[in-house]
Amino acid sequence: MNDISGKVILRDFVAACSTRLYRRRWLIVFLFSSYSLCNAFQWIQYGIINNIFMKFYNVSSFAIDWLSMIYMLTYIPFIFPVTWLLERKGLRVIALFAASINCVGTWIKVASVQPNLFWVTMLGQFACSFAQVFILGMPSQVASVWFGSDEVSTACAIGVFGNQLGIAIGFLIPPVLVPNVDDINELAQHISFMFYITAAVASLIFLLVVFVFQEKPEIPPSLAQVALRHMPTAQYSYLASISRLFRNKPFILLLISYGLNVGCFYAVSTLLNRMIIEHYPGEEVNAGRIGLTLVIAGVVGSLLCGIWLDKTKSYKETTLSVYLLSFVGMVIYAFTLNLGHLWVVFLTSGLLGFFMTGYLPLGFEFAVELTYPESEGTSSGLLNCSAQIFGIAFTIIQGKIINHFSTLAGNIFLCVFLLIGSIMTGRSSSHDKHFMSMT
């Protein structure tokens, strides 16, 4: 009788621990990347032609900066209820919210193409910024729910890739679609054309999410997901998870250092048009191309870092190395921007982007490694919240420094904080966390 019971228990255990990878996982991460791309494009579409939108809406450069900073500000109060909703309702509900709200925002902006309707375009941008709250913290969650343990970092990098590619297109396309013409009516036509294209793409992606996006695979992809599915719901408390994370000292160090790094990237991206135009007047299109270089180099960095992590699991060492190189890249960019050679700016922007943007998936995955078994959505949500806070602060302060002193002084300001972040990253420890090696 005992033998029979033992066999039954063993059979149930083996069944519970069975895993399977579905080909559909690539479609899911592609869909996520697509609506993330569409949303990220809109974050920078105003800032990269800041001077043109200033002229069209007859507002200050600081007002146009807020069309980018609204993405950061909105995230801070809404990330906590959205993360709670993710834990309660799952990936599909979050995906539907993200795609639908983003779609609504694009159509509001279509109706804003008149010089006296700046408040309408701000309303549309606010809707898109709200949709972003349902997107930014999701790459690690999508990766862990759908991908095997030896694919998670690569899948997370692909998820981040969609956001990065959207930013890259946001740098490249607006200066091409909206040239700096003096006729306001002609300018309105160019802006309207850009907004209609964005709305059409957002609508198509929303329909694909409705009919294609799936909550989770029937059979879990990893033993970690098997364990999570068998954890009673009553054992999980979102507030208790938050409390535990804030008592995790290595995670707190990562939380601040991640915010410093990504906040610097947000500031550089938002103010890029102003920095380039100051030294290279009339080069709006090249300012967009420099932004494209910044992000595309980061995409390559993200993918290579994701693959490297899957192979080596060297979280702390890789994160620290990339952070230090981000600091070096920022120093080089700061001191070569005013040399008068655009090719130098392209080169240094690529170097800066490779490491600074390449750091994004590293931060997510290092947080997961430091905080297991806490939810990936909770830890990544807190990381992004930190990034938004520092992004707003750095954008405003650097903008003021540029106005009152120089572009060089503004960039040195960012260099100082990247150095501080590098030191904090070096103090983060993961020696007592072994989840990733176990899986």
PDB file of N, CA, C and O in Angstrom, residues 120-168:
ATOM      1  N   VAL A 120      -4.712  69.853 -26.279  1.00  0.00           N
ATOM      2  CA  VAL A 120      -5.246  68.599 -26.809  1.00  0.00           C
ATOM      3  C   VAL A 120      -4.110  67.623 -27.096  1.00  0.00           C
ATOM      4  O   VAL A 120      -4.194  66.423 -26.794  1.00  0.00           O
ATOM      5  N   THR A 121      -3.038  68.121 -27.680  1.00  0.00           N
ATOM      6  CA  THR A 121      -1.900  67.239 -27.951  1.00  0.00           C
ATOM      7  C   THR A 121      -1.277  66.750 -26.637  1.00  0.00           C
ATOM      8  O   THR A 121      -0.815  65.613 -26.537  1.00  0.00           O
ATOM      9  N   MET A 122      -1.301  67.616 -25.586  1.00  0.00           N
ATOM     10  CA  MET A 122      -0.832  67.189 -24.273  1.00  0.00           C
ATOM     11  C   MET A 122      -1.747  66.101 -23.694  1.00  0.00           C
ATOM     12  O   MET A 122      -1.269  65.140 -23.077  1.00  0.00           O
ATOM     13  N   LEU A 123      -3.062  66.236 -23.935  1.00  0.00           N
ATOM     14  CA  LEU A 123      -4.011  65.219 -23.467  1.00  0.00           C
ATOM     15  C   LEU A 123      -3.748  63.881 -24.154  1.00  0.00           C
ATOM     16  O   LEU A 123      -3.744  62.819 -23.514  1.00  0.00           O
ATOM     17  N   GLY A 124      -3.526  63.915 -25.469  1.00  0.00           N
ATOM     18  CA  GLY A 124      -3.218  62.686 -26.193  1.00  0.00           C
ATOM     19  C   GLY A 124      -1.923  62.065 -25.715  1.00  0.00           C
ATOM     20  O   GLY A 124      -1.820  60.838 -25.562  1.00  0.00           O
ATOM     21  N   GLN A 125      -0.931  62.910 -25.451  1.00  0.00           N
ATOM     22  CA  GLN A 125       0.349  62.403 -24.958  1.00  0.00           C
ATOM     23  C   GLN A 125       0.207  61.830 -23.553  1.00  0.00           C
ATOM     24  O   GLN A 125       0.878  60.844 -23.204  1.00  0.00           O
ATOM     25  N   PHE A 126      -0.685  62.436 -22.753  1.00  0.00           N
ATOM     26  CA  PHE A 126      -0.935  61.876 -21.416  1.00  0.00           C
ATOM     27  C   PHE A 126      -1.535  60.472 -21.526  1.00  0.00           C
ATOM     28  O   PHE A 126      -1.144  59.558 -20.776  1.00  0.00           O
ATOM     29  N   ALA A 127      -2.471  60.266 -22.463  1.00  0.00           N
ATOM     30  CA  ALA A 127      -3.059  58.936 -22.649  1.00  0.00           C
ATOM     31  C   ALA A 127      -1.979  57.925 -23.031  1.00  0.00           C
ATOM     32  O   ALA A 127      -1.939  56.808 -22.495  1.00  0.00           O
ATOM     33  N   CYS A 128      -1.082  58.319 -23.939  1.00  0.00           N
ATOM     34  CA  CYS A 128      -0.006  57.416 -24.337  1.00  0.00           C
ATOM     35  C   CYS A 128       0.951  57.147 -23.178  1.00  0.00           C
ATOM     36  O   CYS A 128       1.462  56.031 -23.022  1.00  0.00           O
ATOM     37  N   SER A 129       1.184  58.172 -22.354  1.00  0.00           N
ATOM     38  CA  SER A 129       2.063  57.985 -21.203  1.00  0.00           C
ATOM     39  C   SER A 129       1.428  57.043 -20.180  1.00  0.00           C
ATOM     40  O   SER A 129       2.131  56.279 -19.510  1.00  0.00           O
ATOM     41  N   PHE A 130       0.099  57.086 -20.078  1.00  0.00           N
ATOM     42  CA  PHE A 130      -0.604  56.163 -19.182  1.00  0.00           C
ATOM     43  C   PHE A 130      -0.482  54.735 -19.700  1.00  0.00           C
ATOM     44  O   PHE A 130      -0.289  53.785 -18.930  1.00  0.00           O
ATOM     45  N   ALA A 131      -0.570  54.576 -21.028  1.00  0.00           N
ATOM     46  CA  ALA A 131      -0.401  53.244 -21.623  1.00  0.00           C
ATOM     47  C   ALA A 131       0.990  52.695 -21.331  1.00  0.00           C
ATOM     48  O   ALA A 131       1.171  51.486 -21.128  1.00  0.00           O
ATOM     49  N   GLN A 132       1.986  53.590 -21.292  1.00  0.00           N
ATOM     50  CA  GLN A 132       3.357  53.152 -21.035  1.00  0.00           C
ATOM     51  C   GLN A 132       3.494  52.465 -19.680  1.00  0.00           C
ATOM     52  O   GLN A 132       4.333  51.587 -19.509  1.00  0.00           O
ATOM     53  N   VAL A 133       2.660  52.862 -18.705  1.00  0.00           N
ATOM     54  CA  VAL A 133       2.731  52.259 -17.375  1.00  0.00           C
ATOM     55  C   VAL A 133       2.454  50.755 -17.454  1.00  0.00           C
ATOM     56  O   VAL A 133       2.980  49.966 -16.674  1.00  0.00           O
ATOM     57  N   PHE A 134       1.639  50.351 -18.436  1.00  0.00           N
ATOM     58  CA  PHE A 134       1.296  48.949 -18.629  1.00  0.00           C
ATOM     59  C   PHE A 134       2.333  48.211 -19.479  1.00  0.00           C
ATOM     60  O   PHE A 134       2.149  47.043 -19.808  1.00  0.00           O
ATOM     61  N   ILE A 135       3.411  48.897 -19.857  1.00  0.00           N
ATOM     62  CA  ILE A 135       4.386  48.326 -20.791  1.00  0.00           C
ATOM     63  C   ILE A 135       5.776  48.174 -20.191  1.00  0.00           C
ATOM     64  O   ILE A 135       6.401  47.106 -20.288  1.00  0.00           O
ATOM     65  N   LEU A 136       6.298  49.222 -19.564  1.00  0.00           N
ATOM     66  CA  LEU A 136       7.718  49.284 -19.240  1.00  0.00           C
ATOM     67  C   LEU A 136       8.222  48.143 -18.369  1.00  0.00           C
ATOM     68  O   LEU A 136       9.329  47.656 -18.553  1.00  0.00           O
ATOM     69  N   GLY A 137       7.423  47.734 -17.400  1.00  0.00           N
ATOM     70  CA  GLY A 137       7.886  46.692 -16.493  1.00  0.00           C
ATOM     71  C   GLY A 137       7.611  45.278 -16.949  1.00  0.00           C
ATOM     72  O   GLY A 137       7.855  44.316 -16.202  1.00  0.00           O
ATOM     73  N   MET A 138       7.143  45.119 -18.190  1.00  0.00           N
ATOM     74  CA  MET A 138       6.650  43.828 -18.635  1.00  0.00           C
ATOM     75  C   MET A 138       7.670  42.887 -19.274  1.00  0.00           C
ATOM     76  O   MET A 138       7.433  41.676 -19.320  1.00  0.00           O
ATOM     77  N   PRO A 139       8.796  43.362 -19.827  1.00  0.00           N
ATOM     78  CA  PRO A 139       9.678  42.420 -20.531  1.00  0.00           C
ATOM     79  C   PRO A 139      10.080  41.203 -19.702  1.00  0.00           C
ATOM     80  O   PRO A 139      10.033  40.067 -20.192  1.00  0.00           O
ATOM     81  N   SER A 140      10.483  41.411 -18.450  1.00  0.00           N
ATOM     82  CA  SER A 140      10.916  40.272 -17.639  1.00  0.00           C
ATOM     83  C   SER A 140       9.748  39.351 -17.301  1.00  0.00           C
ATOM     84  O   SER A 140       9.915  38.133 -17.203  1.00  0.00           O
ATOM     85  N   GLN A 141       8.546  39.924 -17.152  1.00  0.00           N
ATOM     86  CA  GLN A 141       7.368  39.111 -16.842  1.00  0.00           C
ATOM     87  C   GLN A 141       6.992  38.238 -18.036  1.00  0.00           C
ATOM     88  O   GLN A 141       6.720  37.045 -17.892  1.00  0.00           O
ATOM     89  N   VAL A 142       6.940  38.836 -19.238  1.00  0.00           N
ATOM     90  CA  VAL A 142       6.629  38.072 -20.447  1.00  0.00           C
ATOM     91  C   VAL A 142       7.675  36.974 -20.656  1.00  0.00           C
ATOM     92  O   VAL A 142       7.338  35.828 -20.981  1.00  0.00           O
ATOM     93  N   ALA A 143       8.942  37.315 -20.446  1.00  0.00           N
ATOM     94  CA  ALA A 143      10.019  36.346 -20.643  1.00  0.00           C
ATOM     95  C   ALA A 143       9.901  35.171 -19.680  1.00  0.00           C
ATOM     96  O   ALA A 143      10.035  34.004 -20.083  1.00  0.00           O
ATOM     97  N   SER A 144       9.635  35.431 -18.415  1.00  0.00           N
ATOM     98  CA  SER A 144       9.588  34.356 -17.427  1.00  0.00           C
ATOM     99  C   SER A 144       8.351  33.478 -17.590  1.00  0.00           C
ATOM    100  O   SER A 144       8.407  32.272 -17.343  1.00  0.00           O
ATOM    101  N   VAL A 145       7.226  34.063 -18.015  1.00  0.00           N
ATOM    102  CA  VAL A 145       5.987  33.294 -18.166  1.00  0.00           C
ATOM    103  C   VAL A 145       6.022  32.398 -19.398  1.00  0.00           C
ATOM    104  O   VAL A 145       5.457  31.299 -19.393  1.00  0.00           O
ATOM    105  N   TRP A 146       6.718  32.824 -20.473  1.00  0.00           N
ATOM    106  CA  TRP A 146       6.651  32.103 -21.739  1.00  0.00           C
ATOM    107  C   TRP A 146       7.939  31.371 -22.139  1.00  0.00           C
ATOM    108  O   TRP A 146       7.890  30.495 -22.996  1.00  0.00           O
ATOM    109  N   PHE A 147       9.084  31.712 -21.524  1.00  0.00           N
ATOM    110  CA  PHE A 147      10.357  31.177 -22.022  1.00  0.00           C
ATOM    111  C   PHE A 147      11.063  30.314 -20.987  1.00  0.00           C
ATOM    112  O   PHE A 147      10.868  30.466 -19.779  1.00  0.00           O
ATOM    113  N   GLY A 148      11.899  29.387 -21.490  1.00  0.00           N
ATOM    114  CA  GLY A 148      12.673  28.499 -20.637  1.00  0.00           C
ATOM    115  C   GLY A 148      13.751  29.253 -19.881  1.00  0.00           C
ATOM    116  O   GLY A 148      14.121  30.373 -20.238  1.00  0.00           O
ATOM    117  N   SER A 149      14.279  28.614 -18.849  1.00  0.00           N
ATOM    118  CA  SER A 149      15.243  29.288 -17.968  1.00  0.00           C
ATOM    119  C   SER A 149      16.514  29.718 -18.695  1.00  0.00           C
ATOM    120  O   SER A 149      17.145  30.698 -18.313  1.00  0.00           O
ATOM    121  N   ASP A 150      16.888  29.014 -19.767  1.00  0.00           N
ATOM    122  CA  ASP A 150      18.102  29.394 -20.499  1.00  0.00           C
ATOM    123  C   ASP A 150      17.816  30.384 -21.632  1.00  0.00           C
ATOM    124  O   ASP A 150      18.702  30.718 -22.416  1.00  0.00           O
ATOM    125  N   GLU A 151      16.554  30.837 -21.727  1.00  0.00           N
ATOM    126  CA  GLU A 151      16.175  31.804 -22.751  1.00  0.00           C
ATOM    127  C   GLU A 151      15.682  33.120 -22.149  1.00  0.00           C
ATOM    128  O   GLU A 151      15.440  34.083 -22.882  1.00  0.00           O
ATOM    129  N   VAL A 152      15.508  33.167 -20.832  1.00  0.00           N
ATOM    130  CA  VAL A 152      14.819  34.292 -20.197  1.00  0.00           C
ATOM    131  C   VAL A 152      15.525  35.614 -20.474  1.00  0.00           C
ATOM    132  O   VAL A 152      14.881  36.607 -20.840  1.00  0.00           O
ATOM    133  N   SER A 153      16.834  35.663 -20.296  1.00  0.00           N
ATOM    134  CA  SER A 153      17.558  36.923 -20.493  1.00  0.00           C
ATOM    135  C   SER A 153      17.489  37.383 -21.943  1.00  0.00           C
ATOM    136  O   SER A 153      17.322  38.578 -22.226  1.00  0.00           O
ATOM    137  N   THR A 154      17.598  36.439 -22.876  1.00  0.00           N
ATOM    138  CA  THR A 154      17.494  36.789 -24.294  1.00  0.00           C
ATOM    139  C   THR A 154      16.093  37.304 -24.625  1.00  0.00           C
ATOM    140  O   THR A 154      15.942  38.316 -25.326  1.00  0.00           O
ATOM    141  N   ALA A 155      15.059  36.629 -24.107  1.00  0.00           N
ATOM    142  CA  ALA A 155      13.680  37.057 -24.346  1.00  0.00           C
ATOM    143  C   ALA A 155      13.418  38.425 -23.734  1.00  0.00           C
ATOM    144  O   ALA A 155      12.729  39.266 -24.325  1.00  0.00           O
ATOM    145  N   CYS A 156      13.966  38.657 -22.542  1.00  0.00           N
ATOM    146  CA  CYS A 156      13.819  39.962 -21.898  1.00  0.00           C
ATOM    147  C   CYS A 156      14.468  41.043 -22.758  1.00  0.00           C
ATOM    148  O   CYS A 156      13.914  42.138 -22.932  1.00  0.00           O
ATOM    149  N   ALA A 157      15.633  40.747 -23.306  1.00  0.00           N
ATOM    150  CA  ALA A 157      16.324  41.703 -24.178  1.00  0.00           C
ATOM    151  C   ALA A 157      15.495  41.997 -25.428  1.00  0.00           C
ATOM    152  O   ALA A 157      15.437  43.138 -25.892  1.00  0.00           O
ATOM    153  N   ILE A 158      14.820  40.969 -25.974  1.00  0.00           N
ATOM    154  CA  ILE A 158      13.950  41.178 -27.141  1.00  0.00           C
ATOM    155  C   ILE A 158      12.778  42.076 -26.762  1.00  0.00           C
ATOM    156  O   ILE A 158      12.371  42.958 -27.524  1.00  0.00           O
ATOM    157  N   GLY A 159      12.221  41.862 -25.562  1.00  0.00           N
ATOM    158  CA  GLY A 159      11.128  42.708 -25.091  1.00  0.00           C
ATOM    159  C   GLY A 159      11.550  44.154 -24.955  1.00  0.00           C
ATOM    160  O   GLY A 159      10.828  45.074 -25.363  1.00  0.00           O
ATOM    161  N   VAL A 160      12.732  44.385 -24.398  1.00  0.00           N
ATOM    162  CA  VAL A 160      13.269  45.739 -24.276  1.00  0.00           C
ATOM    163  C   VAL A 160      13.598  46.301 -25.662  1.00  0.00           C
ATOM    164  O   VAL A 160      13.462  47.505 -25.910  1.00  0.00           O
ATOM    165  N   PHE A 161      13.993  45.410 -26.583  1.00  0.00           N
ATOM    166  CA  PHE A 161      14.340  45.814 -27.947  1.00  0.00           C
ATOM    167  C   PHE A 161      13.198  46.577 -28.615  1.00  0.00           C
ATOM    168  O   PHE A 161      13.427  47.572 -29.307  1.00  0.00           O
ATOM    169  N   GLY A 162      11.951  46.132 -28.418  1.00  0.00           N
ATOM    170  CA  GLY A 162      10.812  46.808 -29.021  1.00  0.00           C
ATOM    171  C   GLY A 162      10.731  48.252 -28.579  1.00  0.00           C
ATOM    172  O   GLY A 162      10.522  49.168 -29.392  1.00  0.00           O
ATOM    173  N   ASN A 163      10.914  48.489 -27.281  1.00  0.00           N
ATOM    174  CA  ASN A 163      10.887  49.849 -26.749  1.00  0.00           C
ATOM    175  C   ASN A 163      12.028  50.674 -27.325  1.00  0.00           C
ATOM    176  O   ASN A 163      11.838  51.830 -27.733  1.00  0.00           O
ATOM    177  N   GLN A 164      13.205  50.095 -27.382  1.00  0.00           N
ATOM    178  CA  GLN A 164      14.369  50.809 -27.909  1.00  0.00           C
ATOM    179  C   GLN A 164      14.204  51.138 -29.392  1.00  0.00           C
ATOM    180  O   GLN A 164      14.551  52.236 -29.849  1.00  0.00           O
ATOM    181  N   LEU A 165      13.676  50.174 -30.152  1.00  0.00           N
ATOM    182  CA  LEU A 165      13.479  50.402 -31.578  1.00  0.00           C
ATOM    183  C   LEU A 165      12.445  51.506 -31.801  1.00  0.00           C
ATOM    184  O   LEU A 165      12.587  52.328 -32.722  1.00  0.00           O
ATOM    185  N   GLY A 166      11.411  51.541 -30.939  1.00  0.00           N
ATOM    186  CA  GLY A 166      10.419  52.614 -31.035  1.00  0.00           C
ATOM    187  C   GLY A 166      11.051  53.975 -30.815  1.00  0.00           C
ATOM    188  O   GLY A 166      10.748  54.947 -31.538  1.00  0.00           O
ATOM    189  N   ILE A 167      11.926  54.070 -29.823  1.00  0.00           N
ATOM    190  CA  ILE A 167      12.636  55.324 -29.576  1.00  0.00           C
ATOM    191  C   ILE A 167      13.508  55.680 -30.775  1.00  0.00           C
ATOM    192  O   ILE A 167      13.570  56.845 -31.200  1.00  0.00           O
ATOM    193  N   ALA A 168      14.173  54.671 -31.338  1.00  0.00           N
ATOM    194  CA  ALA A 168      15.035  54.907 -32.506  1.00  0.00           C
ATOM    195  C   ALA A 168      14.225  55.480 -33.670  1.00  0.00           C
ATOM    196  O   ALA A 168      14.636  56.460 -34.312  1.00  0.00           O
TER     197      ALA A 168
END
